[in-house]
Coordinates of C-alpha atoms in Angstrom, one line a residue:
M1 CA 194.2 118.6 117.2
T2 CA 197.8 119.3 119.7
Q3 CA 197.5 116.5 121.8
P4 CA 198.2 116.8 126.0
P5 CA 201.7 114.6 126.4
Q6 CA 201.7 110.7 126.8
Q7 CA 200.8 109.9 130.2
P8 CA 200.3 106.7 131.9
P9 CA 197.1 104.8 130.1
Q10 CA 193.9 105.9 133.4
P11 CA 190.1 104.4 133.7
P12 CA 188.0 105.9 130.7
A13 CA 186.6 109.9 131.3
Q14 CA 182.8 108.9 132.0
P15 CA 183.2 104.6 132.7
P16 CA 179.5 105.5 134.6
N17 CA 177.6 106.0 130.6
E18 CA 179.1 101.9 129.9
P19 CA 176.8 100.0 130.2
P20 CA 176.9 96.0 131.3
Q21 CA 177.6 93.5 128.4
N22 CA 174.6 92.4 128.5
D23 CA 172.8 96.2 128.4
P24 CA 171.1 97.8 125.0
F25 CA 172.0 100.7 125.8
R26 CA 175.5 100.9 125.3
K27 CA 176.3 104.3 124.3
A28 CA 177.6 105.5 121.0
Q29 CA 181.7 106.6 121.9
P30 CA 182.5 109.7 120.4
Q31 CA 184.7 109.6 117.3
A32 CA 187.3 112.5 117.8
T33 CA 190.6 110.5 118.5
P34 CA 191.0 111.3 122.6
P35 CA 193.4 112.6 124.7
A36 CA 195.9 110.4 125.3
A37 CA 195.4 110.3 129.1
P38 CA 191.9 110.9 129.9
P39 CA 191.5 113.5 132.7
A40 CA 190.2 113.5 136.8
A41 CA 187.0 113.2 136.9
P42 CA 185.3 116.6 138.4
P43 CA 184.7 116.5 142.5
A44 CA 181.8 115.8 144.1
G45 CA 181.4 119.2 144.8
G46 CA 181.0 120.8 141.3
F47 CA 184.4 122.3 139.1
G48 CA 187.3 123.6 140.4
A49 CA 190.4 125.5 139.2
P50 CA 192.0 124.8 136.3
T51 CA 194.4 122.3 136.9
P52 CA 197.9 123.3 135.3
P53 CA 198.7 121.1 131.8
P54 CA 202.2 119.0 133.0
P55 CA 205.6 119.6 132.6
G56 CA 207.4 118.5 130.3
G57 CA 207.3 119.0 126.3
F58 CA 205.1 118.4 123.7
G59 CA 207.2 116.1 121.6
A60 CA 208.1 116.4 118.4
P61 CA 205.9 117.3 116.0
T62 CA 203.1 115.3 113.5
P63 CA 204.3 116.3 110.3
P64 CA 202.2 117.6 107.2
P65 CA 200.7 115.4 105.2
Q66 CA 201.2 115.2 101.5
Q67 CA 200.1 118.3 99.8
D68 CA 199.8 116.4 96.9
A69 CA 196.6 114.8 97.2
P70 CA 192.9 115.8 97.2
G71 CA 193.3 115.6 100.9
Y72 CA 189.8 115.1 103.6
G73 CA 186.8 115.9 100.2
Y74 CA 187.9 119.1 99.7
P75 CA 190.1 120.9 96.3
Q76 CA 193.2 122.2 96.8
T77 CA 193.0 124.5 94.5
P78 CA 189.8 126.2 93.3
P79 CA 187.4 123.6 91.9
A80 CA 186.3 123.7 88.2
P81 CA 183.9 125.4 87.4
A82 CA 180.4 123.5 88.7
A83 CA 178.3 121.5 85.7
P84 CA 174.7 122.4 84.9
P85 CA 172.7 119.9 86.9
Q86 CA 173.0 116.5 86.1
G87 CA 169.6 114.8 85.4
P88 CA 168.2 111.7 86.4
P89 CA 170.4 108.7 85.9
P90 CA 169.6 105.8 83.8
A91 CA 167.3 103.2 84.8
Q92 CA 171.2 100.7 86.0
G93 CA 171.2 103.4 88.2
Y94 CA 168.8 104.8 91.4
G95 CA 165.2 104.9 90.4
Y96 CA 163.3 108.1 89.7
P97 CA 159.5 108.7 89.7
G98 CA 157.4 106.7 87.6
Q99 CA 159.8 104.1 87.2
P100 CA 159.0 100.7 87.4
P101 CA 161.1 98.3 89.9
A102 CA 161.7 96.6 87.4
A103 CA 163.9 98.5 85.6
Q104 CA 165.8 99.2 88.3
P105 CA 168.8 96.9 88.9
Q106 CA 168.6 93.8 91.4
N107 CA 171.7 95.0 93.3
P108 CA 173.1 98.3 91.9
Y109 CA 176.6 98.5 93.7
G110 CA 177.7 95.1 92.6
Q111 CA 177.3 93.3 96.3
Q112 CA 175.5 90.5 97.4
P113 CA 172.2 91.1 99.3
P114 CA 172.6 91.0 103.4
Q115 CA 172.8 87.5 105.2
Y116 CA 170.1 87.5 107.9
G117 CA 170.7 83.8 110.8
Q118 CA 168.1 85.1 114.0
Q119 CA 164.4 86.1 114.3
P120 CA 163.4 88.9 115.5
P121 CA 161.9 88.5 119.3
Q122 CA 158.6 88.5 120.7
Y123 CA 157.4 91.6 122.0
G124 CA 158.4 92.3 125.6
Q125 CA 160.7 90.1 125.7
Q126 CA 164.0 92.7 124.8
P127 CA 164.1 96.3 125.4
Q128 CA 162.6 98.8 122.8
Y129 CA 164.6 101.3 121.7
G130 CA 168.6 102.6 121.9
Y131 CA 170.9 104.3 120.8
P132 CA 173.5 102.4 118.8
Q133 CA 177.4 102.9 119.0
Q134 CA 177.5 101.2 115.1
P135 CA 175.9 99.4 112.2
P136 CA 176.6 95.7 112.3
T137 CA 177.4 94.0 109.1
A138 CA 174.4 92.4 108.2
P139 CA 171.0 93.3 109.6
M140 CA 168.7 91.9 111.2
P141 CA 165.2 90.1 109.4
Q142 CA 161.9 92.3 109.1
Q143 CA 159.3 90.1 110.2
A144 CA 156.3 90.8 108.7
T145 CA 153.3 91.1 111.3
G146 CA 149.9 91.7 109.5
S147 CA 147.9 93.0 111.7
G148 CA 148.5 91.4 114.8
R149 CA 150.6 91.6 118.2
Q150 CA 153.2 89.0 116.9
G151 CA 157.3 90.7 116.3
S152 CA 159.2 93.6 118.1
P153 CA 159.0 96.5 116.2
I154 CA 162.8 96.9 117.5
V155 CA 165.7 94.6 117.3
W156 CA 168.4 93.7 119.7
I157 CA 172.1 92.7 118.1
V158 CA 174.4 92.1 121.7
T159 CA 177.9 91.2 119.5
A160 CA 180.7 91.3 122.4
A161 CA 181.1 95.8 121.9
V162 CA 177.4 95.5 122.9
V163 CA 176.0 96.9 119.1
V164 CA 172.7 98.2 119.7
I165 CA 170.8 97.7 116.5
A166 CA 166.8 98.8 116.5
L167 CA 165.1 97.4 113.0
I168 CA 161.7 98.6 113.1
V169 CA 159.0 95.6 112.1
G170 CA 155.5 94.4 110.3
G171 CA 153.0 94.5 108.3
G172 CA 152.7 97.4 105.5
I173 CA 150.6 100.4 106.0
W174 CA 148.0 102.5 104.4
Y175 CA 146.9 106.2 105.1
A176 CA 143.4 106.4 107.0
S177 CA 143.2 110.7 106.5
S178 CA 140.6 112.6 108.0
S179 CA 139.9 115.9 106.2
G180 CA 140.8 118.6 105.0
D181 CA 143.4 120.7 103.1
S182 CA 146.3 121.0 102.9
D183 CA 148.0 124.2 105.2
D184 CA 152.2 124.0 104.7
K185 CA 152.9 127.5 106.6
P186 CA 155.1 125.8 109.2
N187 CA 154.5 126.0 112.7
V188 CA 157.9 124.5 113.4
S189 CA 160.9 126.9 114.8
T190 CA 164.3 125.8 113.3
A191 CA 166.4 127.7 114.0
G192 CA 166.9 130.4 116.9
P193 CA 165.8 129.2 120.7
T194 CA 164.6 125.7 119.9
G195 CA 168.2 125.5 119.3
G196 CA 168.9 121.8 117.5
S197 CA 170.8 118.7 117.4
G198 CA 172.6 117.1 114.5
G199 CA 171.5 118.2 110.6
D200 CA 168.5 120.6 111.1
T201 CA 165.7 119.4 108.4
G202 CA 163.2 122.6 109.2
G203 CA 165.3 124.3 105.8
S204 CA 164.5 126.9 103.5
G205 CA 165.7 128.4 99.9
G206 CA 165.7 125.7 97.9
T207 CA 168.9 125.0 96.1
G208 CA 170.1 127.9 95.7
G209 CA 171.6 131.7 97.5
I210 CA 171.9 132.2 100.8
D211 CA 169.2 131.6 103.1
G212 CA 168.4 134.9 105.2
K213 CA 169.9 136.8 107.5
G214 CA 170.5 134.9 110.9
Q215 CA 169.7 135.6 114.4
E216 CA 172.3 134.8 116.5
K217 CA 174.0 138.4 118.0
V218 CA 177.8 138.2 119.1
P219 CA 177.4 138.7 123.0
A220 CA 179.0 141.4 124.8
N221 CA 181.0 138.4 126.3
T222 CA 182.2 135.4 124.3
S223 CA 183.3 133.2 128.1
A224 CA 181.1 131.7 129.1
E225 CA 181.0 130.1 133.2
V226 CA 178.9 127.4 134.1
A227 CA 174.9 128.6 134.3
F228 CA 174.2 124.9 135.7
Q229 CA 174.2 120.6 136.3
L230 CA 172.4 118.2 136.2
P231 CA 173.2 115.6 138.7
A232 CA 172.5 112.4 138.0
P233 CA 169.5 110.0 139.3
K234 CA 171.0 107.0 141.4
V235 CA 170.9 104.2 138.3
A236 CA 170.4 100.4 139.7
K237 CA 173.0 98.2 139.4
D238 CA 173.8 96.8 135.8
Q239 CA 170.4 98.8 134.1
V240 CA 170.5 102.0 132.0
D241 CA 167.6 104.6 132.2
S242 CA 166.7 107.1 129.6
V243 CA 166.6 110.5 129.3
A244 CA 166.0 111.3 126.0
G245 CA 164.8 114.7 125.7
S246 CA 165.9 118.8 126.0
W247 CA 163.8 121.4 124.4
L248 CA 165.6 125.6 124.9
T249 CA 163.4 128.4 124.2
D250 CA 164.2 132.5 125.5
K251 CA 162.5 131.6 128.9
T252 CA 163.3 127.2 130.3
Y253 CA 165.6 124.8 129.3
A254 CA 164.0 121.3 130.0
K255 CA 165.1 118.2 130.4
A256 CA 163.7 114.8 130.5
G257 CA 164.6 112.8 134.3
V258 CA 163.9 109.3 134.7
N259 CA 159.5 108.9 134.4
E260 CA 159.5 112.9 134.4
I261 CA 160.7 116.2 132.7
V262 CA 162.0 119.1 134.8
G263 CA 162.0 122.3 134.0
Y264 CA 164.7 125.0 134.5
D265 CA 165.3 128.5 134.4
P266 CA 168.2 128.5 131.9
A267 CA 171.0 131.1 133.8
T268 CA 170.6 130.1 137.1
G269 CA 169.2 126.7 136.8
K270 CA 166.6 126.8 139.6
K271 CA 163.6 124.6 138.9
T272 CA 160.4 126.4 137.5
W273 CA 158.2 123.3 137.3
T274 CA 158.2 120.0 136.8
L275 CA 155.3 117.3 134.6
P276 CA 155.3 114.0 135.8
L277 CA 155.9 110.9 132.7
P278 CA 154.0 107.8 132.8
G279 CA 157.3 106.2 132.2
Q280 CA 160.2 106.0 131.1
T281 CA 161.0 108.1 127.7
C282 CA 161.9 106.7 124.8
G283 CA 161.9 109.1 121.7
A284 CA 161.6 113.2 121.7
T285 CA 160.3 116.3 119.3
K286 CA 164.8 117.6 119.0
D287 CA 162.1 121.2 117.5
V288 CA 160.1 123.6 119.6
T289 CA 157.2 124.9 117.9
K290 CA 156.1 128.5 117.5
D291 CA 153.9 128.2 120.0
A292 CA 157.1 126.0 122.7
Y293 CA 155.5 123.1 122.2
A294 CA 157.0 119.4 121.9
A295 CA 156.6 116.3 122.4
V296 CA 157.8 113.3 123.7
V297 CA 157.3 109.6 123.3
S298 CA 156.9 108.1 127.1
E299 CA 156.5 104.3 128.2
D300 CA 153.3 103.3 129.3
A301 CA 154.1 101.9 133.1
K302 CA 157.4 102.6 135.3
R303 CA 160.2 99.7 135.0
P304 CA 159.9 97.2 137.6
K305 CA 163.4 96.8 139.7
D306 CA 164.7 94.1 137.3
G307 CA 164.6 96.9 134.5
R308 CA 162.1 95.2 131.6
H309 CA 161.6 98.0 129.9
Q310 CA 157.7 98.9 129.2
N311 CA 156.1 99.3 125.5
C312 CA 156.9 102.9 124.5
S313 CA 153.2 104.5 123.4
Q314 CA 152.6 107.0 125.4
I315 CA 153.3 110.3 123.4
T316 CA 152.8 113.3 125.8
L317 CA 152.8 117.2 124.3
F318 CA 152.9 119.9 126.8
D319 CA 154.4 123.7 126.9
V320 CA 158.8 124.3 127.7
N321 CA 157.5 127.4 129.1
T322 CA 154.9 126.5 131.9
G323 CA 155.4 122.2 132.0
K324 CA 152.0 122.1 130.9
K325 CA 150.1 119.3 129.4
V326 CA 148.6 119.5 127.2
W327 CA 147.2 115.8 125.6
T328 CA 148.8 112.0 125.9
K329 CA 148.3 109.7 123.2
S330 CA 148.4 106.5 122.5
V331 CA 147.4 104.6 119.3
G332 CA 145.7 101.8 120.7
S333 CA 144.9 101.0 124.2
G334 CA 146.8 98.4 126.4
E335 CA 148.4 95.1 125.1
E336 CA 147.6 96.4 121.6
A337 CA 149.1 100.2 122.2
V338 CA 151.2 100.7 118.9
P339 CA 154.5 101.5 120.4
F340 CA 157.3 104.4 119.0
E341 CA 160.4 105.7 118.7
E342 CA 160.4 109.0 116.9
L343 CA 158.8 112.4 117.2
V344 CA 158.7 115.0 114.3
F345 CA 156.5 118.5 113.8
S346 CA 155.6 119.5 110.7
G347 CA 153.2 122.2 110.6
D348 CA 150.2 121.5 112.9
T349 CA 150.8 117.6 112.8
L350 CA 152.7 115.9 114.2
A351 CA 154.1 112.7 113.2
A352 CA 155.2 110.1 115.0
G353 CA 157.4 107.3 113.9
G354 CA 159.1 103.7 114.1
G355 CA 156.1 102.0 115.2
L356 CA 155.2 98.3 114.5
R357 CA 153.6 98.9 111.0
G358 CA 154.5 102.7 110.2
G359 CA 154.0 106.0 111.2
A360 CA 150.6 107.7 112.4
A361 CA 150.3 112.1 113.1
F362 CA 148.1 113.7 115.3
D363 CA 146.9 117.3 115.4
I364 CA 149.3 119.4 117.6
K365 CA 146.6 121.8 119.2
T366 CA 144.2 118.4 120.4
G367 CA 146.0 115.4 119.8
K368 CA 143.0 114.0 117.5
I369 CA 144.9 111.4 115.4
L370 CA 144.8 112.8 111.7
W371 CA 145.9 110.0 110.0
Q372 CA 146.6 106.0 111.5
P373 CA 148.5 103.1 110.1
Q374 CA 146.4 99.7 109.0
T375 CA 147.1 96.5 107.1
G376 CA 149.2 96.6 103.5
N377 CA 151.9 95.9 101.3
C378 CA 154.1 99.4 102.5
E379 CA 155.1 100.7 105.7
D380 CA 156.3 104.2 106.5
V381 CA 160.2 104.0 108.3
G382 CA 160.1 107.1 109.9
Y383 CA 160.0 110.5 109.4
A384 CA 161.7 114.2 109.2
G385 CA 159.8 116.9 109.9
G386 CA 160.6 121.4 109.5
A387 CA 159.0 123.2 107.4
Q388 CA 157.9 119.5 105.2
L389 CA 157.2 116.2 105.9
A390 CA 159.2 113.9 103.9
A391 CA 159.0 109.9 104.8
V392 CA 161.1 107.1 104.2
R393 CA 158.8 103.8 103.0
K394 CA 159.1 100.4 102.7
C395 CA 157.8 98.2 100.3
G396 CA 157.1 94.2 99.4
D397 CA 157.9 90.8 100.9
Y398 CA 160.9 89.9 103.5
G399 CA 163.1 89.6 101.1
N400 CA 162.1 91.9 98.0
E401 CA 161.5 95.1 99.9
K402 CA 162.3 98.4 97.9
Y403 CA 162.9 101.6 99.9
E404 CA 161.7 104.8 99.0
V405 CA 161.7 108.8 100.3
Q406 CA 158.0 110.5 99.6
L407 CA 156.8 114.1 100.4
L408 CA 153.7 114.1 102.4
D409 CA 151.0 116.2 102.8
P410 CA 150.6 116.2 107.2
K411 CA 147.4 117.1 107.3
N412 CA 146.3 113.9 105.5
G413 CA 149.0 111.4 104.6
R414 CA 148.7 112.0 101.3
P415 CA 152.2 111.3 99.3
K416 CA 152.6 114.5 97.1
W417 CA 155.3 112.3 95.2
T418 CA 157.1 109.4 95.8
Y419 CA 161.3 109.2 94.9
K420 CA 162.4 105.4 94.6
L421 CA 165.2 103.8 95.1
A422 CA 167.2 100.9 93.7
T423 CA 166.8 97.5 95.0
G424 CA 169.0 96.5 96.8
I425 CA 169.3 99.6 99.2
D426 CA 167.6 99.5 102.2
N427 CA 168.1 103.1 104.1
A428 CA 167.7 106.7 103.9
K429 CA 168.1 109.4 105.9
V430 CA 166.9 112.8 105.8
F431 CA 168.5 115.7 105.8
S432 CA 166.3 118.6 105.1
T433 CA 162.8 118.7 103.9
D434 CA 163.7 121.8 102.4
P435 CA 164.7 121.7 99.4
V436 CA 164.2 117.0 100.6
V437 CA 167.9 116.5 100.8
F438 CA 168.5 113.0 102.1
G439 CA 171.3 109.9 101.5
I440 CA 172.3 106.7 101.6
G441 CA 174.4 104.1 102.7
T442 CA 175.8 101.0 100.7
G443 CA 178.3 98.6 102.1
D444 CA 178.9 96.5 105.3
N445 CA 177.9 99.4 107.6
S446 CA 175.1 101.3 105.2
A447 CA 172.6 101.9 107.6
G448 CA 175.0 103.8 110.1
T449 CA 176.9 105.5 107.7
V450 CA 176.2 107.6 104.0
T451 CA 178.5 107.6 100.6
D452 CA 175.5 108.9 98.5
I453 CA 173.7 112.3 99.0
F454 CA 170.1 112.6 96.7
S455 CA 169.4 116.5 96.7
M456 CA 165.6 117.1 94.6
D457 CA 163.4 119.8 93.6
D458 CA 159.9 120.3 93.8
A459 CA 158.3 118.2 92.2
G460 CA 160.2 115.4 93.1
K461 CA 163.2 115.1 90.4
L462 CA 166.3 114.4 91.1
I463 CA 168.3 116.4 90.5
T464 CA 171.8 115.0 91.0
K465 CA 173.3 112.6 93.3
I466 CA 176.4 113.4 95.3
S467 CA 178.9 109.7 95.2
I468 CA 181.5 110.6 98.6
D469 CA 184.0 108.0 100.2
D470 CA 182.0 108.0 104.3
E471 CA 185.8 107.4 104.7
K472 CA 186.7 111.1 104.6
Y473 CA 184.2 112.1 106.3
D474 CA 182.7 112.6 110.0
F475 CA 179.0 111.9 110.6
D476 CA 177.5 109.8 113.4
C477 CA 173.7 108.4 112.3
E478 CA 171.5 106.7 113.9
V479 CA 170.1 103.3 112.9
G480 CA 166.3 102.6 112.5
R481 CA 166.1 107.0 112.7
I482 CA 165.8 108.5 109.5
D483 CA 166.4 111.8 110.9
G484 CA 169.4 110.2 113.1
C485 CA 172.7 111.7 111.4
Q486 CA 174.6 114.1 112.7
K487 CA 177.3 116.5 112.0
I488 CA 175.5 116.9 108.0
V489 CA 173.6 120.5 107.7
V490 CA 171.7 121.7 105.0
G491 CA 171.1 125.5 103.3
N492 CA 172.4 128.0 101.3
G493 CA 171.7 124.7 98.4
R494 CA 175.1 123.4 100.1
V495 CA 174.9 120.3 101.8
Y496 CA 178.2 120.4 105.0
L497 CA 180.1 118.2 106.0
A498 CA 182.8 118.2 108.8
T499 CA 186.2 116.1 107.3
R500 CA 187.5 113.7 110.1
Q501 CA 190.8 114.6 112.1
H502 CA 193.7 114.1 110.0
D503 CA 197.6 115.1 110.6
G504 CA 197.3 119.1 110.2
S505 CA 201.1 121.1 109.6
G506 CA 203.5 121.9 110.8
T507 CA 202.9 121.7 115.2
S508 CA 199.0 121.9 114.8
G509 CA 198.6 118.1 115.5
Q510 CA 194.9 116.0 114.3
T511 CA 193.2 118.8 112.8
N512 CA 190.2 118.5 110.4
E513 CA 187.0 121.0 108.1
I514 CA 183.5 121.4 107.2
V515 CA 183.2 121.2 103.7
S516 CA 180.5 121.4 101.3
Y517 CA 179.4 120.2 98.3
D518 CA 177.0 122.4 95.7
L519 CA 172.7 120.7 95.8
K520 CA 172.5 121.8 92.2
S521 CA 175.9 120.5 90.5
G522 CA 176.9 117.8 93.0
Q523 CA 180.5 119.1 93.0
T524 CA 183.0 120.0 96.4
T525 CA 182.4 124.1 96.5
G526 CA 185.2 126.1 97.7
D527 CA 183.9 126.1 101.5
R528 CA 186.1 125.4 104.1
A529 CA 186.4 126.0 107.4
D530 CA 189.2 124.9 109.4
G531 CA 189.1 123.5 113.1
G532 CA 192.7 123.9 113.7
D533 CA 193.8 123.2 116.8
Y534 CA 190.1 121.9 117.4
E535 CA 188.2 119.2 116.4
I536 CA 184.8 120.8 114.0
F537 CA 181.4 120.2 112.8
P538 CA 177.7 121.9 111.9
F539 CA 175.1 121.2 114.0
R540 CA 173.1 123.3 112.8
M541 CA 171.9 126.8 109.9
D542 CA 171.2 129.7 111.3
G543 CA 169.8 131.8 108.3
G544 CA 172.5 132.1 105.7
N545 CA 175.2 131.2 108.9
I546 CA 175.9 127.5 109.5
L547 CA 176.5 127.3 112.9
G548 CA 179.4 125.3 114.5
Y549 CA 181.2 123.3 117.6
K550 CA 184.5 123.0 118.0
D551 CA 186.0 120.4 120.9
G552 CA 189.3 122.5 121.9
P553 CA 192.7 120.7 122.9
Y554 CA 193.6 120.1 126.4
D555 CA 195.0 123.5 127.0
K556 CA 191.6 125.0 125.7
G557 CA 187.8 125.1 126.1
S558 CA 185.0 124.3 124.1
Q559 CA 183.6 126.8 121.3
I560 CA 180.4 127.2 119.0
V561 CA 181.3 129.2 116.1
S562 CA 178.6 131.2 113.2
I563 CA 180.5 130.6 110.2
D564 CA 179.8 132.9 107.6
P565 CA 177.8 131.6 103.9
K566 CA 180.3 133.5 102.0
S567 CA 183.9 133.6 103.6
M568 CA 183.8 131.5 105.7
K569 CA 184.7 133.6 108.4
Q570 CA 184.0 132.2 111.3
T571 CA 183.0 134.3 114.6
T572 CA 182.6 132.8 118.3
L573 CA 179.6 132.9 120.6
L574 CA 180.5 131.1 123.4
E575 CA 184.2 129.0 124.5
T576 CA 183.3 127.1 128.0
P577 CA 186.0 127.2 130.9
A578 CA 188.9 125.5 129.8
T579 CA 189.4 123.9 133.7
Q580 CA 189.9 120.1 133.2
Q581 CA 186.7 119.6 135.8
V582 CA 185.0 121.6 133.3
K583 CA 186.5 119.5 130.3
D584 CA 185.7 116.1 131.6
A585 CA 182.5 116.5 132.2
I586 CA 181.7 118.3 128.0
S587 CA 183.2 115.1 127.4
G588 CA 180.9 113.4 129.0
M589 CA 178.1 114.9 127.8
V590 CA 180.1 113.1 124.1
V591 CA 179.1 116.1 121.8
G592 CA 178.2 115.2 118.6
S593 CA 177.4 111.0 118.5
T594 CA 174.5 109.5 118.2
G595 CA 172.3 109.9 121.5
S596 CA 173.2 113.8 122.3
E597 CA 172.2 116.5 122.5
L598 CA 173.6 119.5 122.1
R599 CA 171.3 123.0 122.3
Y600 CA 172.2 126.8 121.9
S601 CA 170.7 129.8 121.2
G602 CA 171.8 133.6 122.6
G603 CA 174.7 133.2 124.1
R604 CA 173.6 130.1 125.8
M605 CA 174.7 126.5 125.7
F606 CA 173.3 122.7 127.0
L607 CA 174.6 119.2 126.9
G608 CA 173.0 116.2 127.3
K609 CA 172.9 112.8 127.6
S610 CA 169.8 110.4 126.8
L611 CA 170.8 107.7 128.9
I612 CA 172.7 106.8 132.0
S613 CA 173.5 104.4 134.0
E614 CA 175.7 103.2 137.2
P615 CA 179.0 105.3 138.4
Y616 CA 181.7 103.3 138.6
S617 CA 182.1 104.2 141.9
A618 CA 180.4 106.0 144.4
D619 CA 183.6 109.8 144.2
E620 CA 182.7 110.4 140.3
K621 CA 179.5 113.2 139.8
E622 CA 177.5 111.9 137.0
Y623 CA 175.1 114.6 135.0
T624 CA 172.7 114.2 132.5
A625 CA 173.6 117.9 131.8
I626 CA 175.0 120.8 131.3
G627 CA 174.5 124.5 130.6
F628 CA 177.6 127.9 129.8
V629 CA 175.6 131.0 129.6
A630 CA 178.5 133.3 127.8
G631 CA 179.1 136.9 130.0
G632 CA 177.3 139.6 130.2

């Protein structure tokens, strides 16, 4: 997108969110090319009048890119007719259901297994969760712990850049399930009032056709005003606090604070309720059920003055509209309570992942444990919810682990089908559960990137594998979570991705696009939504429409757009003010990056942070969330 004139170097736009070098909560930074000179921080009194651009020209225009190259992941000419659906690959490639592990190659990508050189700390010695900036060049070992409490569920790697990496360790599990028939009826609202952050794992519509009419309407006036901003609470020096979790319904915007969740009137910002928590939040559902329920997992006690993290074992289900706590549960108690990091809804089940020994699931209405981990040779790395429940599972001894993707019955945890990945693949990220679409990464940064996308049918058979150049696409995947990828969404029988920024034509400077691949043929389609002067990425589906976020250039506000799936025409739903103060505040939310929270519905947009730290100076004003409402 167009860059502002060059100015003398300035301090970073959001220095308070840069934790100290020894802190595990160092937040991910946006991948977009920043302005040449970050604008000044907003004054303590809030957002002021627009700041005019500096005098002078903007330099020579950026020359357009070469036209004889394919570009950034989309065809320059109409693509060739789609090839017929591909069958499962041969035994030398990715495994498929029923294929014995021995038939798979030891290293399908021709790379050496990662080397390990550091043992994970004992539980309680290191913080247990966070949002990584970037993946490491080599993962940490996964220390078997059996059924005891040896080893932390999350291992932190602190480099010179303070890279925070969450790894799951522990023994394998099997499911001890209660009785009950499977109920596939979704109880999760993955569109409309709940919004969504990153890919929408709800899905619908299989691998072909348009997924239905969208719910989002164009407001009478798309120009938005700042509804309210939530000042960040005071944070002790050299510490980082977690405020992970935000939810939006027709009646309430709820945001996690330090040791609490607070509900607000989304139009005025008036506080409507407060729900105390045992400690700081460690993870949360991104969606809200049809009954307006959401859930968080929090630490079991408040942190002491030294900022030491507590065990992330307390799962609380609550009503977003009223703030009423429905129940609080844990698996085990005291020092034996199992820690978790991620929560997803599917039907009437709440699944908790990222724990010491796999995962567990609860009945939403009663809090009853439906199934829970026991010792064994396999463990569930994590879950993706929505219309169905998918799991990424790891089996085998340390150094010989094999990964697989399963579709589970959410009532009892039993697999409906299992798809085995080839030896050497040590990660998987689920983008959709209906249909099941997941990705894996390879190479040095395999845990935080995507190089291959798998499209599955209802029986768990591979329809096609799409290999992509991860250097051409802009996505941010959270290490240690299987549903933590942003800027990738699935719908209409396609997977939509944002390209990385590149030189535009004429004077437009940097630009990018949203493009797609067909989930049956694996081929690129003619879909293309241009960012123009903006940086654009998809953040969720609205029926068959793609909802995109557009980060404005220095002289324009940010936008929410609805993209027609047939014509790829963009319709603006909301545009923020273009004042420098507002743009600074939005920049501090790091929209689209790991750990950021974007919620949109009905002409209302809320941007939130997951982590907060001490400001660099007392004059700076920091926010945990900012809300915008389009005019009537």
